[in-house]
């Protein structure tokens, strides 16, 4: 089945230790998004790729970076995780950025010790 | 700027009763509106969307929503609630007239269906 896959589902890291979360999709969608969702809050868009074009939200901390080596894969790099970065990280895809529905992966829950 | 309000943090309904989860929005142009559902420790699942056309939109699992432009609302409804409908529901909006690509979510409403 076509889908959005996120690995790992749970990630534990230490304060300040770089961590990478991965997302892959079999939908062949042009756009991939990364959201941060803290407990009991709405998902917050961090950035998105339209093909190879990277679009960063204005309030996304510099600590967060992303890579998209090809259409299928997108990575979220947190260079120096702080305790406040503990959250669920959701990857989503859409065919275009306009009226298209976004399809979400199951998320990766990040714990920072 | 676009925004979404979900006025109820939690909605409780008895199994078999109709349910409504409320959503109001604010955009400067024309909205695209979405409902997503999230089960514990899972990603968001798409339920339905309004783009244009008929104001009553039917979606997955028997859910429907009505777009009301004058009241800037897009309430989610289901005629008969199931215990398995218990989850967190998010309304989201995109202002397509403004050329916005960003999907803005409400804070979510926790639906509990009581057996």
JSON list of C-alpha atoms in Angstrom, two decimals:
[
{"chain": "A", "resi": 1, "resn": "UNK", "atom": "CA", "xyz": [0.00, 0.00, 0.00]},
{"chain": "A", "resi": 2, "resn": "UNK", "atom": "CA", "xyz": [1.13, 3.52, -0.74]},
{"chain": "A", "resi": 3, "resn": "UNK", "atom": "CA", "xyz": [1.96, 5.30, 2.45]},
{"chain": "A", "resi": 4, "resn": "UNK", "atom": "CA", "xyz": [4.10, 7.61, 4.54]},
{"chain": "A", "resi": 5, "resn": "UNK", "atom": "CA", "xyz": [6.59, 5.78, 6.76]},
{"chain": "A", "resi": 6, "resn": "UNK", "atom": "CA", "xyz": [8.50, 7.21, 9.70]},
{"chain": "A", "resi": 7, "resn": "UNK", "atom": "CA", "xyz": [11.41, 5.59, 11.49]},
{"chain": "A", "resi": 8, "resn": "UNK", "atom": "CA", "xyz": [11.97, 5.10, 14.28]},
{"chain": "A", "resi": 9, "resn": "UNK", "atom": "CA", "xyz": [8.58, 5.35, 15.99]},
{"chain": "A", "resi": 10, "resn": "UNK", "atom": "CA", "xyz": [10.29, 6.21, 19.29]},
{"chain": "A", "resi": 11, "resn": "UNK", "atom": "CA", "xyz": [13.65, 7.89, 19.65]},
{"chain": "A", "resi": 12, "resn": "UNK", "atom": "CA", "xyz": [15.54, 8.61, 22.84]},
{"chain": "A", "resi": 13, "resn": "UNK", "atom": "CA", "xyz": [18.49, 10.98, 22.75]},
{"chain": "A", "resi": 14, "resn": "UNK", "atom": "CA", "xyz": [20.62, 12.86, 25.21]},
{"chain": "A", "resi": 15, "resn": "UNK", "atom": "CA", "xyz": [20.63, 16.58, 25.74]},
{"chain": "A", "resi": 16, "resn": "UNK", "atom": "CA", "xyz": [22.85, 18.10, 23.06]},
{"chain": "A", "resi": 17, "resn": "UNK", "atom": "CA", "xyz": [23.41, 14.88, 21.10]},
{"chain": "A", "resi": 18, "resn": "UNK", "atom": "CA", "xyz": [22.50, 15.22, 17.41]},
{"chain": "A", "resi": 19, "resn": "UNK", "atom": "CA", "xyz": [19.60, 13.11, 16.24]},
{"chain": "A", "resi": 20, "resn": "UNK", "atom": "CA", "xyz": [18.09, 12.35, 12.84]},
{"chain": "A", "resi": 21, "resn": "UNK", "atom": "CA", "xyz": [14.53, 11.33, 12.14]},
{"chain": "A", "resi": 22, "resn": "UNK", "atom": "CA", "xyz": [13.58, 9.81, 8.81]},
{"chain": "A", "resi": 23, "resn": "UNK", "atom": "CA", "xyz": [10.53, 9.81, 6.61]},
{"chain": "A", "resi": 24, "resn": "UNK", "atom": "CA", "xyz": [9.85, 7.97, 3.38]},
{"chain": "A", "resi": 25, "resn": "UNK", "atom": "CA", "xyz": [6.87, 7.90, 1.06]},
{"chain": "A", "resi": 26, "resn": "UNK", "atom": "CA", "xyz": [5.62, 5.65, -1.69]},
{"chain": "A", "resi": 27, "resn": "UNK", "atom": "CA", "xyz": [3.01, 8.15, -2.91]},
{"chain": "A", "resi": 28, "resn": "UNK", "atom": "CA", "xyz": [5.44, 9.89, -5.28]},
{"chain": "A", "resi": 29, "resn": "UNK", "atom": "CA", "xyz": [4.25, 13.23, -3.93]},
{"chain": "A", "resi": 30, "resn": "UNK", "atom": "CA", "xyz": [6.12, 16.42, -4.73]},
{"chain": "A", "resi": 31, "resn": "UNK", "atom": "CA", "xyz": [5.84, 18.00, -1.30]},
{"chain": "A", "resi": 32, "resn": "UNK", "atom": "CA", "xyz": [7.08, 16.73, 2.04]},
{"chain": "A", "resi": 33, "resn": "UNK", "atom": "CA", "xyz": [6.46, 18.48, 5.35]},
{"chain": "A", "resi": 34, "resn": "UNK", "atom": "CA", "xyz": [7.80, 18.23, 8.89]},
{"chain": "A", "resi": 35, "resn": "UNK", "atom": "CA", "xyz": [5.59, 19.17, 11.82]},
{"chain": "A", "resi": 36, "resn": "UNK", "atom": "CA", "xyz": [6.32, 19.33, 15.54]},
{"chain": "A", "resi": 37, "resn": "UNK", "atom": "CA", "xyz": [3.50, 18.43, 17.88]},
{"chain": "A", "resi": 38, "resn": "UNK", "atom": "CA", "xyz": [3.89, 18.91, 21.60]},
{"chain": "A", "resi": 39, "resn": "UNK", "atom": "CA", "xyz": [1.57, 17.29, 24.09]},
{"chain": "A", "resi": 40, "resn": "UNK", "atom": "CA", "xyz": [-2.03, 18.50, 23.82]},
{"chain": "A", "resi": 41, "resn": "UNK", "atom": "CA", "xyz": [-1.13, 21.02, 21.12]},
{"chain": "A", "resi": 42, "resn": "UNK", "atom": "CA", "xyz": [-1.79, 21.42, 17.41]},
{"chain": "A", "resi": 43, "resn": "UNK", "atom": "CA", "xyz": [0.88, 20.33, 14.93]},
{"chain": "A", "resi": 44, "resn": "UNK", "atom": "CA", "xyz": [3.21, 23.17, 14.06]},
{"chain": "A", "resi": 45, "resn": "UNK", "atom": "CA", "xyz": [4.84, 23.33, 10.65]},
{"chain": "A", "resi": 46, "resn": "UNK", "atom": "CA", "xyz": [8.64, 23.47, 10.79]},
{"chain": "A", "resi": 47, "resn": "UNK", "atom": "CA", "xyz": [9.46, 23.43, 7.06]},
{"chain": "A", "resi": 48, "resn": "UNK", "atom": "CA", "xyz": [8.59, 21.78, 3.79]},
{"chain": "A", "resi": 49, "resn": "UNK", "atom": "CA", "xyz": [10.20, 20.74, 0.53]},
{"chain": "A", "resi": 50, "resn": "UNK", "atom": "CA", "xyz": [8.57, 21.27, -2.84]},
{"chain": "A", "resi": 51, "resn": "UNK", "atom": "CA", "xyz": [10.70, 18.91, -4.89]},
{"chain": "A", "resi": 52, "resn": "UNK", "atom": "CA", "xyz": [14.20, 20.13, -4.02]},
{"chain": "A", "resi": 53, "resn": "UNK", "atom": "CA", "xyz": [13.11, 23.61, -2.95]},
{"chain": "A", "resi": 54, "resn": "UNK", "atom": "CA", "xyz": [13.38, 24.05, 0.79]},
{"chain": "A", "resi": 55, "resn": "UNK", "atom": "CA", "xyz": [10.96, 26.37, 2.61]},
{"chain": "A", "resi": 56, "resn": "UNK", "atom": "CA", "xyz": [11.65, 27.17, 6.22]},
{"chain": "A", "resi": 57, "resn": "UNK", "atom": "CA", "xyz": [9.02, 28.67, 8.51]},
{"chain": "A", "resi": 58, "resn": "UNK", "atom": "CA", "xyz": [10.13, 31.99, 9.97]},
{"chain": "A", "resi": 59, "resn": "UNK", "atom": "CA", "xyz": [9.94, 30.82, 13.56]},
{"chain": "A", "resi": 60, "resn": "UNK", "atom": "CA", "xyz": [11.63, 27.45, 13.12]},
{"chain": "A", "resi": 61, "resn": "UNK", "atom": "CA", "xyz": [14.77, 27.39, 15.30]},
{"chain": "A", "resi": 62, "resn": "UNK", "atom": "CA", "xyz": [18.14, 27.08, 13.56]},
{"chain": "A", "resi": 63, "resn": "UNK", "atom": "CA", "xyz": [18.66, 23.92, 15.58]},
{"chain": "A", "resi": 64, "resn": "UNK", "atom": "CA", "xyz": [16.33, 22.17, 13.16]},
{"chain": "A", "resi": 65, "resn": "UNK", "atom": "CA", "xyz": [17.55, 21.26, 9.68]},
{"chain": "A", "resi": 66, "resn": "UNK", "atom": "CA", "xyz": [16.21, 19.06, 6.91]},
{"chain": "A", "resi": 67, "resn": "UNK", "atom": "CA", "xyz": [17.49, 17.12, 3.95]},
{"chain": "A", "resi": 68, "resn": "UNK", "atom": "CA", "xyz": [15.69, 15.62, 0.99]},
{"chain": "A", "resi": 69, "resn": "UNK", "atom": "CA", "xyz": [18.13, 13.51, -1.03]},
{"chain": "A", "resi": 70, "resn": "UNK", "atom": "CA", "xyz": [15.43, 12.23, -3.40]},
{"chain": "A", "resi": 71, "resn": "UNK", "atom": "CA", "xyz": [11.67, 12.25, -3.94]},
{"chain": "A", "resi": 72, "resn": "UNK", "atom": "CA", "xyz": [11.02, 9.41, -1.53]},
{"chain": "A", "resi": 73, "resn": "UNK", "atom": "CA", "xyz": [13.05, 10.40, 1.50]},
{"chain": "A", "resi": 74, "resn": "UNK", "atom": "CA", "xyz": [13.20, 13.36, 3.83]},
{"chain": "A", "resi": 75, "resn": "UNK", "atom": "CA", "xyz": [15.20, 13.73, 7.04]},
{"chain": "A", "resi": 76, "resn": "UNK", "atom": "CA", "xyz": [14.84, 15.95, 10.08]},
{"chain": "A", "resi": 77, "resn": "UNK", "atom": "CA", "xyz": [18.12, 16.75, 11.83]},
{"chain": "A", "resi": 78, "resn": "UNK", "atom": "CA", "xyz": [18.15, 18.24, 15.30]},
{"chain": "A", "resi": 79, "resn": "UNK", "atom": "CA", "xyz": [21.68, 19.45, 15.84]},
{"chain": "A", "resi": 80, "resn": "UNK", "atom": "CA", "xyz": [21.64, 19.95, 19.60]},
{"chain": "A", "resi": 81, "resn": "UNK", "atom": "CA", "xyz": [18.40, 18.74, 21.14]},
{"chain": "A", "resi": 82, "resn": "UNK", "atom": "CA", "xyz": [17.16, 20.49, 24.23]},
{"chain": "A", "resi": 83, "resn": "UNK", "atom": "CA", "xyz": [14.59, 19.32, 26.72]},
{"chain": "A", "resi": 84, "resn": "UNK", "atom": "CA", "xyz": [12.05, 21.57, 25.01]},
{"chain": "A", "resi": 85, "resn": "UNK", "atom": "CA", "xyz": [12.45, 19.66, 21.76]},
{"chain": "A", "resi": 86, "resn": "UNK", "atom": "CA", "xyz": [10.80, 16.56, 23.18]},
{"chain": "A", "resi": 87, "resn": "UNK", "atom": "CA", "xyz": [7.70, 16.11, 21.05]},
{"chain": "A", "resi": 88, "resn": "UNK", "atom": "CA", "xyz": [6.00, 14.05, 18.38]},
{"chain": "A", "resi": 89, "resn": "UNK", "atom": "CA", "xyz": [7.45, 14.78, 14.95]},
{"chain": "A", "resi": 90, "resn": "UNK", "atom": "CA", "xyz": [5.08, 14.25, 12.07]},
{"chain": "A", "resi": 91, "resn": "UNK", "atom": "CA", "xyz": [6.01, 13.90, 8.44]},
{"chain": "A", "resi": 92, "resn": "UNK", "atom": "CA", "xyz": [3.38, 14.59, 5.79]},
{"chain": "A", "resi": 93, "resn": "UNK", "atom": "CA", "xyz": [3.21, 14.63, 2.01]},
{"chain": "A", "resi": 94, "resn": "UNK", "atom": "CA", "xyz": [1.00, 16.16, -0.63]},
{"chain": "A", "resi": 95, "resn": "UNK", "atom": "CA", "xyz": [0.97, 16.09, -4.39]},
{"chain": "A", "resi": 96, "resn": "UNK", "atom": "CA", "xyz": [1.14, 19.88, -4.59]},
{"chain": "A", "resi": 97, "resn": "UNK", "atom": "CA", "xyz": [0.91, 22.67, -2.03]},
{"chain": "A", "resi": 98, "resn": "UNK", "atom": "CA", "xyz": [-2.46, 24.00, -3.04]},
{"chain": "A", "resi": 99, "resn": "UNK", "atom": "CA", "xyz": [-5.74, 22.24, -2.56]},
{"chain": "A", "resi": 100, "resn": "UNK", "atom": "CA", "xyz": [-4.19, 18.87, -2.07]},
{"chain": "A", "resi": 101, "resn": "UNK", "atom": "CA", "xyz": [-4.77, 16.87, 1.06]},
{"chain": "A", "resi": 102, "resn": "UNK", "atom": "CA", "xyz": [-1.74, 16.23, 3.27]},
{"chain": "A", "resi": 103, "resn": "UNK", "atom": "CA", "xyz": [-1.14, 12.61, 4.22]},
{"chain": "A", "resi": 104, "resn": "UNK", "atom": "CA", "xyz": [0.61, 11.99, 7.49]},
{"chain": "A", "resi": 105, "resn": "UNK", "atom": "CA", "xyz": [2.95, 9.32, 8.73]},
{"chain": "A", "resi": 106, "resn": "UNK", "atom": "CA", "xyz": [2.52, 7.72, 12.17]},
{"chain": "A", "resi": 107, "resn": "UNK", "atom": "CA", "xyz": [5.02, 10.09, 13.76]},
{"chain": "A", "resi": 108, "resn": "UNK", "atom": "CA", "xyz": [8.23, 9.71, 15.75]},
{"chain": "A", "resi": 109, "resn": "UNK", "atom": "CA", "xyz": [8.08, 10.47, 19.45]},
{"chain": "A", "resi": 110, "resn": "UNK", "atom": "CA", "xyz": [11.34, 12.05, 20.59]},
{"chain": "A", "resi": 111, "resn": "UNK", "atom": "CA", "xyz": [12.43, 11.91, 24.20]},
{"chain": "A", "resi": 112, "resn": "UNK", "atom": "CA", "xyz": [15.38, 14.03, 25.33]},
{"chain": "A", "resi": 113, "resn": "UNK", "atom": "CA", "xyz": [17.15, 12.96, 28.51]},
{"chain": "B", "resi": 1, "resn": "UNK", "atom": "CA", "xyz": [-3.40, 35.72, 8.66]},
{"chain": "B", "resi": 2, "resn": "UNK", "atom": "CA", "xyz": [-5.38, 32.52, 8.87]},
{"chain": "B", "resi": 3, "resn": "UNK", "atom": "CA", "xyz": [-6.57, 30.90, 12.08]},
{"chain": "B", "resi": 4, "resn": "UNK", "atom": "CA", "xyz": [-8.80, 28.14, 13.37]},
{"chain": "B", "resi": 5, "resn": "UNK", "atom": "CA", "xyz": [-10.71, 27.92, 16.61]},
{"chain": "B", "resi": 6, "resn": "UNK", "atom": "CA", "xyz": [-12.03, 24.76, 18.18]},
{"chain": "B", "resi": 7, "resn": "UNK", "atom": "CA", "xyz": [-13.97, 26.13, 21.15]},
{"chain": "B", "resi": 8, "resn": "UNK", "atom": "CA", "xyz": [-14.33, 22.82, 22.99]},
{"chain": "B", "resi": 9, "resn": "UNK", "atom": "CA", "xyz": [-11.32, 21.02, 24.44]},
{"chain": "B", "resi": 10, "resn": "UNK", "atom": "CA", "xyz": [-13.46, 17.94, 25.06]},
{"chain": "B", "resi": 11, "resn": "UNK", "atom": "CA", "xyz": [-16.78, 16.59, 23.86]},
{"chain": "B", "resi": 12, "resn": "UNK", "atom": "CA", "xyz": [-18.53, 13.70, 25.54]},
{"chain": "B", "resi": 13, "resn": "UNK", "atom": "CA", "xyz": [-21.34, 11.83, 23.82]},
{"chain": "B", "resi": 14, "resn": "UNK", "atom": "CA", "xyz": [-23.18, 8.59, 24.46]},
{"chain": "B", "resi": 15, "resn": "UNK", "atom": "CA", "xyz": [-22.75, 5.77, 21.97]},
{"chain": "B", "resi": 16, "resn": "UNK", "atom": "CA", "xyz": [-25.49, 5.90, 19.35]},
{"chain": "B", "resi": 17, "resn": "UNK", "atom": "CA", "xyz": [-26.16, 9.60, 19.83]},
{"chain": "B", "resi": 18, "resn": "UNK", "atom": "CA", "xyz": [-25.33, 12.21, 17.20]},
{"chain": "B", "resi": 19, "resn": "UNK", "atom": "CA", "xyz": [-22.06, 14.06, 17.68]},
{"chain": "B", "resi": 20, "resn": "UNK", "atom": "CA", "xyz": [-20.85, 17.51, 16.69]},
{"chain": "B", "resi": 21, "resn": "UNK", "atom": "CA", "xyz": [-17.31, 18.86, 16.95]},
{"chain": "B", "resi": 22, "resn": "UNK", "atom": "CA", "xyz": [-17.18, 22.59, 16.36]},
{"chain": "B", "resi": 23, "resn": "UNK", "atom": "CA", "xyz": [-14.74, 24.57, 14.24]},
{"chain": "B", "resi": 24, "resn": "UNK", "atom": "CA", "xyz": [-14.66, 28.21, 13.19]},
{"chain": "B", "resi": 25, "resn": "UNK", "atom": "CA", "xyz": [-12.06, 29.79, 10.97]},
{"chain": "B", "resi": 26, "resn": "UNK", "atom": "CA", "xyz": [-10.69, 33.14, 9.93]},
{"chain": "B", "resi": 27, "resn": "UNK", "atom": "CA", "xyz": [-9.10, 33.86, 6.54]},
{"chain": "B", "resi": 28, "resn": "UNK", "atom": "CA", "xyz": [-8.79, 36.94, 4.39]},
{"chain": "B", "resi": 29, "resn": "UNK", "atom": "CA", "xyz": [-9.77, 35.10, 1.22]},
{"chain": "B", "resi": 30, "resn": "UNK", "atom": "CA", "xyz": [-11.35, 31.77, 0.34]},
{"chain": "B", "resi": 31, "resn": "UNK", "atom": "CA", "xyz": [-10.71, 28.83, 2.64]},
{"chain": "B", "resi": 32, "resn": "UNK", "atom": "CA", "xyz": [-9.85, 25.24, 2.07]},
{"chain": "B", "resi": 33, "resn": "UNK", "atom": "CA", "xyz": [-11.00, 23.38, 5.17]},
{"chain": "B", "resi": 34, "resn": "UNK", "atom": "CA", "xyz": [-9.98, 19.98, 6.49]},
{"chain": "B", "resi": 35, "resn": "UNK", "atom": "CA", "xyz": [-10.76, 17.60, 9.34]},
{"chain": "B", "resi": 36, "resn": "UNK", "atom": "CA", "xyz": [-8.20, 15.13, 10.64]},
{"chain": "B", "resi": 37, "resn": "UNK", "atom": "CA", "xyz": [-8.43, 12.55, 13.40]},
{"chain": "B", "resi": 38, "resn": "UNK", "atom": "CA", "xyz": [-5.57, 11.42, 15.62]},
{"chain": "B", "resi": 39, "resn": "UNK", "atom": "CA", "xyz": [-5.56, 8.27, 17.72]},
{"chain": "B", "resi": 40, "resn": "UNK", "atom": "CA", "xyz": [-3.13, 7.97, 20.67]},
{"chain": "B", "resi": 41, "resn": "UNK", "atom": "CA", "xyz": [0.53, 7.91, 19.61]},
{"chain": "B", "resi": 42, "resn": "UNK", "atom": "CA", "xyz": [-0.43, 7.92, 15.94]},
{"chain": "B", "resi": 43, "resn": "UNK", "atom": "CA", "xyz": [-0.22, 10.39, 13.08]},
{"chain": "B", "resi": 44, "resn": "UNK", "atom": "CA", "xyz": [-3.13, 12.36, 11.71]},
{"chain": "B", "resi": 45, "resn": "UNK", "atom": "CA", "xyz": [-5.63, 10.63, 9.45]},
{"chain": "B", "resi": 46, "resn": "UNK", "atom": "CA", "xyz": [-7.54, 12.63, 6.84]},
{"chain": "B", "resi": 47, "resn": "UNK", "atom": "CA", "xyz": [-11.33, 12.56, 7.29]},
{"chain": "B", "resi": 48, "resn": "UNK", "atom": "CA", "xyz": [-12.73, 15.07, 4.81]},
{"chain": "B", "resi": 49, "resn": "UNK", "atom": "CA", "xyz": [-12.21, 18.42, 3.15]},
{"chain": "B", "resi": 50, "resn": "UNK", "atom": "CA", "xyz": [-14.12, 21.34, 1.68]},
{"chain": "B", "resi": 51, "resn": "UNK", "atom": "CA", "xyz": [-12.66, 22.97, -1.40]},
{"chain": "B", "resi": 52, "resn": "UNK", "atom": "CA", "xyz": [-15.65, 24.24, -3.33]},
{"chain": "B", "resi": 53, "resn": "UNK", "atom": "CA", "xyz": [-19.14, 23.18, -4.33]},
{"chain": "B", "resi": 54, "resn": "UNK", "atom": "CA", "xyz": [-21.71, 21.54, -2.08]},
{"chain": "B", "resi": 55, "resn": "UNK", "atom": "CA", "xyz": [-21.54, 22.92, 1.45]},
{"chain": "B", "resi": 56, "resn": "UNK", "atom": "CA", "xyz": [-22.17, 19.47, 2.95]},
{"chain": "B", "resi": 57, "resn": "UNK", "atom": "CA", "xyz": [-19.11, 17.32, 2.65]},
{"chain": "B", "resi": 58, "resn": "UNK", "atom": "CA", "xyz": [-19.13, 13.59, 3.37]},
{"chain": "B", "resi": 59, "resn": "UNK", "atom": "CA", "xyz": [-16.00, 11.83, 4.49]},
{"chain": "B", "resi": 60, "resn": "UNK", "atom": "CA", "xyz": [-14.57, 8.68, 5.97]},
{"chain": "B", "resi": 61, "resn": "UNK", "atom": "CA", "xyz": [-16.19, 6.52, 8.69]},
{"chain": "B", "resi": 62, "resn": "UNK", "atom": "CA", "xyz": [-19.61, 8.16, 8.32]},
{"chain": "B", "resi": 63, "resn": "UNK", "atom": "CA", "xyz": [-18.44, 11.66, 9.20]},
{"chain": "B", "resi": 64, "resn": "UNK", "atom": "CA", "xyz": [-19.68, 14.77, 7.45]},
{"chain": "B", "resi": 65, "resn": "UNK", "atom": "CA", "xyz": [-19.12, 18.49, 7.81]},
{"chain": "B", "resi": 66, "resn": "UNK", "atom": "CA", "xyz": [-21.04, 21.55, 6.74]},
{"chain": "B", "resi": 67, "resn": "UNK", "atom": "CA", "xyz": [-19.33, 24.64, 5.41]},
{"chain": "B", "resi": 68, "resn": "UNK", "atom": "CA", "xyz": [-21.15, 27.80, 6.51]},
{"chain": "B", "resi": 69, "resn": "UNK", "atom": "CA", "xyz": [-19.59, 30.88, 4.97]},
{"chain": "B", "resi": 70, "resn": "UNK", "atom": "CA", "xyz": [-21.73, 33.43, 6.83]},
{"chain": "B", "resi": 71, "resn": "UNK", "atom": "CA", "xyz": [-20.84, 31.92, 10.19]},
{"chain": "B", "resi": 72, "resn": "UNK", "atom": "CA", "xyz": [-17.28, 30.99, 9.11]},
{"chain": "B", "resi": 73, "resn": "UNK", "atom": "CA", "xyz": [-17.83, 27.54, 10.51]},
{"chain": "B", "resi": 74, "resn": "UNK", "atom": "CA", "xyz": [-17.04, 23.99, 9.47]},
{"chain": "B", "resi": 75, "resn": "UNK", "atom": "CA", "xyz": [-18.52, 21.74, 12.15]},
{"chain": "B", "resi": 76, "resn": "UNK", "atom": "CA", "xyz": [-17.88, 17.99, 12.04]},
{"chain": "B", "resi": 77, "resn": "UNK", "atom": "CA", "xyz": [-20.89, 15.74, 12.54]},
{"chain": "B", "resi": 78, "resn": "UNK", "atom": "CA", "xyz": [-21.89, 12.11, 12.68]},
{"chain": "B", "resi": 79, "resn": "UNK", "atom": "CA", "xyz": [-25.46, 10.82, 13.09]},
{"chain": "B", "resi": 80, "resn": "UNK", "atom": "CA", "xyz": [-24.60, 7.95, 15.44]},
{"chain": "B", "resi": 81, "resn": "UNK", "atom": "CA", "xyz": [-21.39, 7.88, 17.48]},
{"chain": "B", "resi": 82, "resn": "UNK", "atom": "CA", "xyz": [-19.31, 4.74, 18.01]},
{"chain": "B", "resi": 83, "resn": "UNK", "atom": "CA", "xyz": [-16.96, 4.04, 20.90]},
{"chain": "B", "resi": 84, "resn": "UNK", "atom": "CA", "xyz": [-14.21, 3.63, 18.29]},
{"chain": "B", "resi": 85, "resn": "UNK", "atom": "CA", "xyz": [-14.73, 7.28, 17.28]},
{"chain": "B", "resi": 86, "resn": "UNK", "atom": "CA", "xyz": [-13.07, 8.33, 20.55]},
{"chain": "B", "resi": 87, "resn": "UNK", "atom": "CA", "xyz": [-9.98, 10.26, 19.48]},
{"chain": "B", "resi": 88, "resn": "UNK", "atom": "CA", "xyz": [-8.52, 13.74, 19.03]},
{"chain": "B", "resi": 89, "resn": "UNK", "atom": "CA", "xyz": [-10.01, 15.74, 16.16]},
{"chain": "B", "resi": 90, "resn": "UNK", "atom": "CA", "xyz": [-8.27, 18.61, 14.41]},
{"chain": "B", "resi": 91, "resn": "UNK", "atom": "CA", "xyz": [-9.78, 21.19, 12.11]},
{"chain": "B", "resi": 92, "resn": "UNK", "atom": "CA", "xyz": [-7.40, 22.91, 9.68]},
{"chain": "B", "resi": 93, "resn": "UNK", "atom": "CA", "xyz": [-7.59, 25.77, 7.17]},
{"chain": "B", "resi": 94, "resn": "UNK", "atom": "CA", "xyz": [-5.60, 27.07, 4.24]},
{"chain": "B", "resi": 95, "resn": "UNK", "atom": "CA", "xyz": [-6.25, 30.49, 2.72]},
{"chain": "B", "resi": 96, "resn": "UNK", "atom": "CA", "xyz": [-6.00, 29.66, -0.96]},
{"chain": "B", "resi": 97, "resn": "UNK", "atom": "CA", "xyz": [-6.77, 33.19, -2.15]},
{"chain": "B", "resi": 98, "resn": "UNK", "atom": "CA", "xyz": [-3.75, 34.51, -0.32]},
{"chain": "B", "resi": 99, "resn": "UNK", "atom": "CA", "xyz": [-1.67, 31.82, -1.99]},
{"chain": "B", "resi": 100, "resn": "UNK", "atom": "CA", "xyz": [-0.87, 30.31, 1.36]},
{"chain": "B", "resi": 101, "resn": "UNK", "atom": "CA", "xyz": [0.64, 26.86, 1.37]},
{"chain": "B", "resi": 102, "resn": "UNK", "atom": "CA", "xyz": [0.52, 26.58, 5.12]},
{"chain": "B", "resi": 103, "resn": "UNK", "atom": "CA", "xyz": [-2.10, 24.42, 6.79]},
{"chain": "B", "resi": 104, "resn": "UNK", "atom": "CA", "xyz": [-3.08, 25.97, 10.13]},
{"chain": "B", "resi": 105, "resn": "UNK", "atom": "CA", "xyz": [-4.51, 23.59, 12.69]},
{"chain": "B", "resi": 106, "resn": "UNK", "atom": "CA", "xyz": [-6.84, 24.21, 15.57]},
{"chain": "B", "resi": 107, "resn": "UNK", "atom": "CA", "xyz": [-5.83, 23.05, 19.04]},
{"chain": "B", "resi": 108, "resn": "UNK", "atom": "CA", "xyz": [-7.88, 19.89, 18.75]},
{"chain": "B", "resi": 109, "resn": "UNK", "atom": "CA", "xyz": [-10.99, 18.54, 20.43]},
{"chain": "B", "resi": 110, "resn": "UNK", "atom": "CA", "xyz": [-10.92, 15.30, 22.37]},
{"chain": "B", "resi": 111, "resn": "UNK", "atom": "CA", "xyz": [-14.01, 13.25, 21.62]},
{"chain": "B", "resi": 112, "resn": "UNK", "atom": "CA", "xyz": [-15.04, 10.62, 24.14]},
{"chain": "B", "resi": 113, "resn": "UNK", "atom": "CA", "xyz": [-17.88, 8.28, 23.20]},
{"chain": "B", "resi": 114, "resn": "UNK", "atom": "CA", "xyz": [-19.32, 6.63, 26.27]},
{"chain": "B", "resi": 115, "resn": "UNK", "atom": "CA", "xyz": [-20.66, 3.08, 25.94]}
]
